[in-house]
XYZ file of C-alpha atoms in Angstrom:
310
model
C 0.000 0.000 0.000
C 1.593 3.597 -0.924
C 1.913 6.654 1.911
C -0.964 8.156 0.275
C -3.352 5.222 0.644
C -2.189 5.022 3.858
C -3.402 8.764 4.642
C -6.128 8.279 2.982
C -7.082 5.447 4.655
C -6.805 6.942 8.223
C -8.606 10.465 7.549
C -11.486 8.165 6.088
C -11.219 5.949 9.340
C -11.045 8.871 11.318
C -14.214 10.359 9.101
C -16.209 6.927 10.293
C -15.483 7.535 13.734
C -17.219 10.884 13.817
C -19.983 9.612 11.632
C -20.491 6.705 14.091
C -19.878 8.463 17.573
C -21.085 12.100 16.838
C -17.607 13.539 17.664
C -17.073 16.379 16.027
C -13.209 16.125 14.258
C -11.203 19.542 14.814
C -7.106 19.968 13.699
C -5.196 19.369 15.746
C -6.623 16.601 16.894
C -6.675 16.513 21.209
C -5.798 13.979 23.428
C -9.525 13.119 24.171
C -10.219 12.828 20.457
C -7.261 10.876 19.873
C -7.797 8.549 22.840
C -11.772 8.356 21.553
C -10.765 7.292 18.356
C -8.142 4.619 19.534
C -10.725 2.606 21.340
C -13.589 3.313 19.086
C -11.329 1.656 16.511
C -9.959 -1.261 18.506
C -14.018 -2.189 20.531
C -16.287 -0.922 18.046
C -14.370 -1.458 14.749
C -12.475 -4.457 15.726
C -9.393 -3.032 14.059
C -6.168 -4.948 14.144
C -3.528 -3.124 16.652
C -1.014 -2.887 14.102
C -3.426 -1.374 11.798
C -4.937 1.275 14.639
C -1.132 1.984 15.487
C -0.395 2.641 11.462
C -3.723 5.192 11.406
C -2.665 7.061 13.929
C 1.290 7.358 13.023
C -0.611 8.668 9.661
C -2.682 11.580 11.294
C 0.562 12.617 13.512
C 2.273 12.812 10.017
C -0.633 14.706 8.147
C -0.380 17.196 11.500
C 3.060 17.468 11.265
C 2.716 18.119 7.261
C 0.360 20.856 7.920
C 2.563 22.589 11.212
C 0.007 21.486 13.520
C 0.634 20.375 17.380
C 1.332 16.944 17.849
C 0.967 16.572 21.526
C -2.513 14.675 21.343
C -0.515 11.498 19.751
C 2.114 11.754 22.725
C -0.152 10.720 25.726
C 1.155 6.970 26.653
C -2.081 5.940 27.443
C -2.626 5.272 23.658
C 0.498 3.265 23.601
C -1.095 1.064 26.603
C -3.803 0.527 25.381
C -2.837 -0.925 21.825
C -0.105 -2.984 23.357
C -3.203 -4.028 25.714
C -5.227 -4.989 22.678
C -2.260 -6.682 21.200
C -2.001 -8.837 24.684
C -5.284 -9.803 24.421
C -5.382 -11.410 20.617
C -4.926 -15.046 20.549
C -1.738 -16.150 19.613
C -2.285 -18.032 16.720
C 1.079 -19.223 14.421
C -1.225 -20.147 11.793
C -0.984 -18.686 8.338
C -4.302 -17.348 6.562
C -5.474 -18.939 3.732
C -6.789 -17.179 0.381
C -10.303 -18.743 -0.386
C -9.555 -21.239 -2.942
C -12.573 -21.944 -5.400
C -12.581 -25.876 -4.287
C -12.772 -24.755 -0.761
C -15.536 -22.224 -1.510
C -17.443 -25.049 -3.120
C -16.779 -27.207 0.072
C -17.929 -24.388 2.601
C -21.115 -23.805 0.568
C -21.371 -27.305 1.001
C -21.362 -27.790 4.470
C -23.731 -24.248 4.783
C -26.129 -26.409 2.850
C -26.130 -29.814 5.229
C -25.516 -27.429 8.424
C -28.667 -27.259 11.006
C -27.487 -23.441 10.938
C -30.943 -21.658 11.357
C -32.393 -19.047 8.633
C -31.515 -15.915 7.539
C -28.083 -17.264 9.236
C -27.541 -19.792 6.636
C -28.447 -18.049 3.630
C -26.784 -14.734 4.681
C -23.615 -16.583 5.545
C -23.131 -18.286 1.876
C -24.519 -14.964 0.102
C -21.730 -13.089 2.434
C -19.018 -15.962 1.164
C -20.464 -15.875 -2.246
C -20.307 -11.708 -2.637
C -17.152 -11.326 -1.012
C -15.279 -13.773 -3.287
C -16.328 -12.888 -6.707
C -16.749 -9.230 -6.048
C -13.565 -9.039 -4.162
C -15.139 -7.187 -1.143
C -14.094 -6.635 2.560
C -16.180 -8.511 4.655
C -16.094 -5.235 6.845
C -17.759 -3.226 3.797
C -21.520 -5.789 3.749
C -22.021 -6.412 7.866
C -22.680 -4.387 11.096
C -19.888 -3.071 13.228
C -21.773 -4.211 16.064
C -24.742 -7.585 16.298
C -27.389 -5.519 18.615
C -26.611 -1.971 16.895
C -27.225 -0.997 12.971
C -26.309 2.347 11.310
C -28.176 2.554 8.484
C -26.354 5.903 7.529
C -22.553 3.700 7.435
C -23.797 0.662 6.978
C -24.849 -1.603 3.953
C -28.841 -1.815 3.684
C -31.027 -3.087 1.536
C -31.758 -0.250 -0.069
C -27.969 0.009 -1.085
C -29.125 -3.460 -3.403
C -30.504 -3.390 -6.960
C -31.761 -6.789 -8.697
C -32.129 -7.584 -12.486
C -32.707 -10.746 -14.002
C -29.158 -11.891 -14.193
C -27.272 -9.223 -11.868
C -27.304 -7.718 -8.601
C -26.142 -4.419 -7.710
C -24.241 -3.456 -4.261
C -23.457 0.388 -3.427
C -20.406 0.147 -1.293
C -21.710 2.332 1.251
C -18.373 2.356 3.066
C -15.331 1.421 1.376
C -12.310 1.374 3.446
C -10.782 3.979 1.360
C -13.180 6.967 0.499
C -12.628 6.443 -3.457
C -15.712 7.916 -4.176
C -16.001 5.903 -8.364
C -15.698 2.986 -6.808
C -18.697 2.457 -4.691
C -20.947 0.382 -6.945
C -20.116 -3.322 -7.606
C -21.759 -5.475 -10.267
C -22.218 -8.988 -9.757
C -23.801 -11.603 -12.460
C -25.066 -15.173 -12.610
C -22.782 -18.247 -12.762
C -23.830 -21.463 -13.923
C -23.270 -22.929 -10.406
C -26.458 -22.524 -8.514
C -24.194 -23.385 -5.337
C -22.036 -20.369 -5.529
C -23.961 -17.814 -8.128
C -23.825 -14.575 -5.801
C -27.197 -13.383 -7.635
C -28.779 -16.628 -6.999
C -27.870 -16.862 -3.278
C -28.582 -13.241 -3.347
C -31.716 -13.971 -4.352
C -32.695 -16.840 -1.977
C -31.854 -14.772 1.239
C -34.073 -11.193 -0.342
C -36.668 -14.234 -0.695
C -36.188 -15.480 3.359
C -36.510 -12.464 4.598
C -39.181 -11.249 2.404
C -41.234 -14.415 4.058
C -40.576 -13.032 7.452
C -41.815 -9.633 6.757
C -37.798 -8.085 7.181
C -36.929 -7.335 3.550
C -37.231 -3.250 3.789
C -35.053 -0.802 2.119
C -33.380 0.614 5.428
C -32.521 -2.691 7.552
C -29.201 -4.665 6.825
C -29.268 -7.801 4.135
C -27.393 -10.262 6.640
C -29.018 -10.949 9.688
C -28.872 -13.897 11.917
C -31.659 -16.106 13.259
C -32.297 -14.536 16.038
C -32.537 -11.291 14.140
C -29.199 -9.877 15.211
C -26.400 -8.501 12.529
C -23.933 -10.078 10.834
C -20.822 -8.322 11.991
C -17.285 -9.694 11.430
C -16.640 -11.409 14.139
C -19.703 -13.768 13.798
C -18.531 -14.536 10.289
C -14.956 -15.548 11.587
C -16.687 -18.234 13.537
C -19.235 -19.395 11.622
C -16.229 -19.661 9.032
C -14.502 -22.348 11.639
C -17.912 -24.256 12.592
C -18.381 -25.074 8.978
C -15.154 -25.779 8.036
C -14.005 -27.215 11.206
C -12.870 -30.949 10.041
C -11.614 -29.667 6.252
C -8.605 -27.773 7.083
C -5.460 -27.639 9.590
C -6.037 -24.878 11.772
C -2.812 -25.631 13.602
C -0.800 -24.950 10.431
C -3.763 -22.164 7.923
C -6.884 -20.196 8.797
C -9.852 -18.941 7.229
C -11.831 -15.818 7.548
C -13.016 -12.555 6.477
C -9.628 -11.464 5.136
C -9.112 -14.610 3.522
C -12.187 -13.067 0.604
C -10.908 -9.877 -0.096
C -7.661 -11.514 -2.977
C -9.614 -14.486 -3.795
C -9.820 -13.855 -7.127
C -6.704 -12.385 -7.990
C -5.157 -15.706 -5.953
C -7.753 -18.035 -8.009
C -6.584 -16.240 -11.783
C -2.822 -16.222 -11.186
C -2.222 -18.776 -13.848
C -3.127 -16.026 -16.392
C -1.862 -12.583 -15.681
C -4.458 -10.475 -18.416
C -7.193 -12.130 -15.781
C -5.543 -11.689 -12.928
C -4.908 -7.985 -13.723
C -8.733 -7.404 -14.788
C -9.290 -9.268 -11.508
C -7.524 -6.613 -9.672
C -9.034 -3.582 -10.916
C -12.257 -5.748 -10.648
C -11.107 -5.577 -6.506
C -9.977 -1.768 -6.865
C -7.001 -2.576 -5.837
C -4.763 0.545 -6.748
C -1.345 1.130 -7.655
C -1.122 4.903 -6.839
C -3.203 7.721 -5.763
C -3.411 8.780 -9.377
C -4.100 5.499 -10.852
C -7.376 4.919 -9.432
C -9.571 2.270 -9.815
C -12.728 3.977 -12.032
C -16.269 2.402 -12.220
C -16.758 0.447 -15.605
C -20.198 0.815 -17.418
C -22.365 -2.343 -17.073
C -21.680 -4.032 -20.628
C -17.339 -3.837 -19.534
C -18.349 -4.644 -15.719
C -20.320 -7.674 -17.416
C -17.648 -8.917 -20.294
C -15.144 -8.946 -17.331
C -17.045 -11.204 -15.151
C -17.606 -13.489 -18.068
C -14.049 -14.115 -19.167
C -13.514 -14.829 -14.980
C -16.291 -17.470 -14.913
C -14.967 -18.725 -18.022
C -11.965 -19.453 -17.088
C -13.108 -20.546 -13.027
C -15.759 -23.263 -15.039
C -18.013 -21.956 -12.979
């Protein structure tokens, strides 16, 4: 990731925290804002340490860019409380996996023979589904929080449109505030298993029976009508997939979505490329990722099914 990304990224993080906590952001940031932010990013956002630590060496840059006091990054109360947060992870020495296409087809699998109640079912393959051919962050479709929805950050319903043979998703907040790349198309595959429409589909149809398909409530809800966040993902991720991998030596979860398809097309690097702009992945600040009409977003996911047989 380049410096500016990295900027980027924390303002927009920073942006989010106001958004979510009703803090109003004024330079130079103060010790109470920056102490705020830290936890709201560690509890609420379940950011990784390393990543909180990286945001907030990026603001104390952008302050020192622009001549502004510095002394609200210097209170070692922060510094506890990160190395705190990094105490408390599990120690794990196990190496994520990328979602391979055979494993996807194995997890969907298992979803389908699971006793896993509904929407939880059907919202957990639609997440798995989404995420891998439209090369989201898990973090950009579900709740920061199971008993607490945002409809103003959040995805929603309303952020989906249907067609016959696509489905629509407005990125309602990407991790980096690129603001032509907050619409992703997704299209039918001839595997009713792991078509993102279909599944799409079948959970706007469960929830529709239940009376909970409305334009401002989240898509991915659990059975007891609770949101998907993250964390719930990451373990429904090892209940289903408990007995098909080593989780002493790899590890799936949300992360392991986001380069699927880049991982899955490396044999042929014109895919794997169209795969990557597909993911808007970027390769500088300039060089951003644009959004393609429908017929180019369309062509592009037909030469990746082609070529995943799928």
């Amino acid at each position: 990731k380049n410096t500016w990304d990295k900027y980027s990224s924390a303002l927009y993080c920073l942006m989010r925290f106001s958004k979510s906590t009703g803090v109003q952001i004024s330079f130079p940031l103060s010790n109470k804002s920056v102490s705020d932010f830290t936890t709201w990013a560690l509890l609420s956002e379940h950011l990784a340490p390393s990543t909180v630590q990286e945001y907030l060496a990026g603001l104390k840059t952008i302050h020192i860019g622009r001549n502004l006091v510095t002394a609200g990054f210097e209170n070692p109360f922060i510094k506890y409380v990160i190395q705190g947060a990094r105490n408390l992870r599990p120690q794990n020495s196990s190496s994520r996996r990328v979602m391979s296409l055979p494993l996807l087809k194995i997890l969907m699998s298992r979803i389908t023979s699971s006793n896993l109640p509904e929407p939880t079912a059907k919202s957990l393959a639609a997440i798995a589904s989404v995420s891998f051919f439209g090369c989201l962050r898990v973090g950009e479709l579900v709740s920061s929080e199971r008993n607490h929805f945002d409809p103003s950050s959040n995805l929603t319903i309303g952020d989906l449109r249907f067609s016959q043979d696509c489905v629509t998703i407005r990125i309602r907040s990407p991790k980096i505030d690129a603001h032509e790349a907050n619409f992703i198309d997704l299209f039918k595959i001839n595997s009713f298993l792991l078509c993102p429409v279909t599944l799409m589909g079948l959970l706007k149809d469960c929830l529709s029976e239940r009376n909970a398909w409305h334009p401002s409530l989240p898509p991915f809800r659990a059975g007891d009508g609770s949101c998907f966040t993250t964390k719930l993902v990451n373990d429904l991720l090892k209940l289903m997939l408990e007995n098909d991998i080593d989780w002493s030596k790899d590890s799936i979860s949300c992360h392991s979505f986001r380069g699927a398809l880049p991982s899955n097309l490396q044999s042929d690097e014109s895919l794997k490329q169209l795969s990557m702009n597909w993911g808007r992945w970027r390769s500088s600040a300039v060089n951003r990722y644009r959004r393609h009409d429908f017929r180019e977003n369309k062509a592009i996911f037909g030469k990746i099914r082609s070529f995943l047989d799928c």
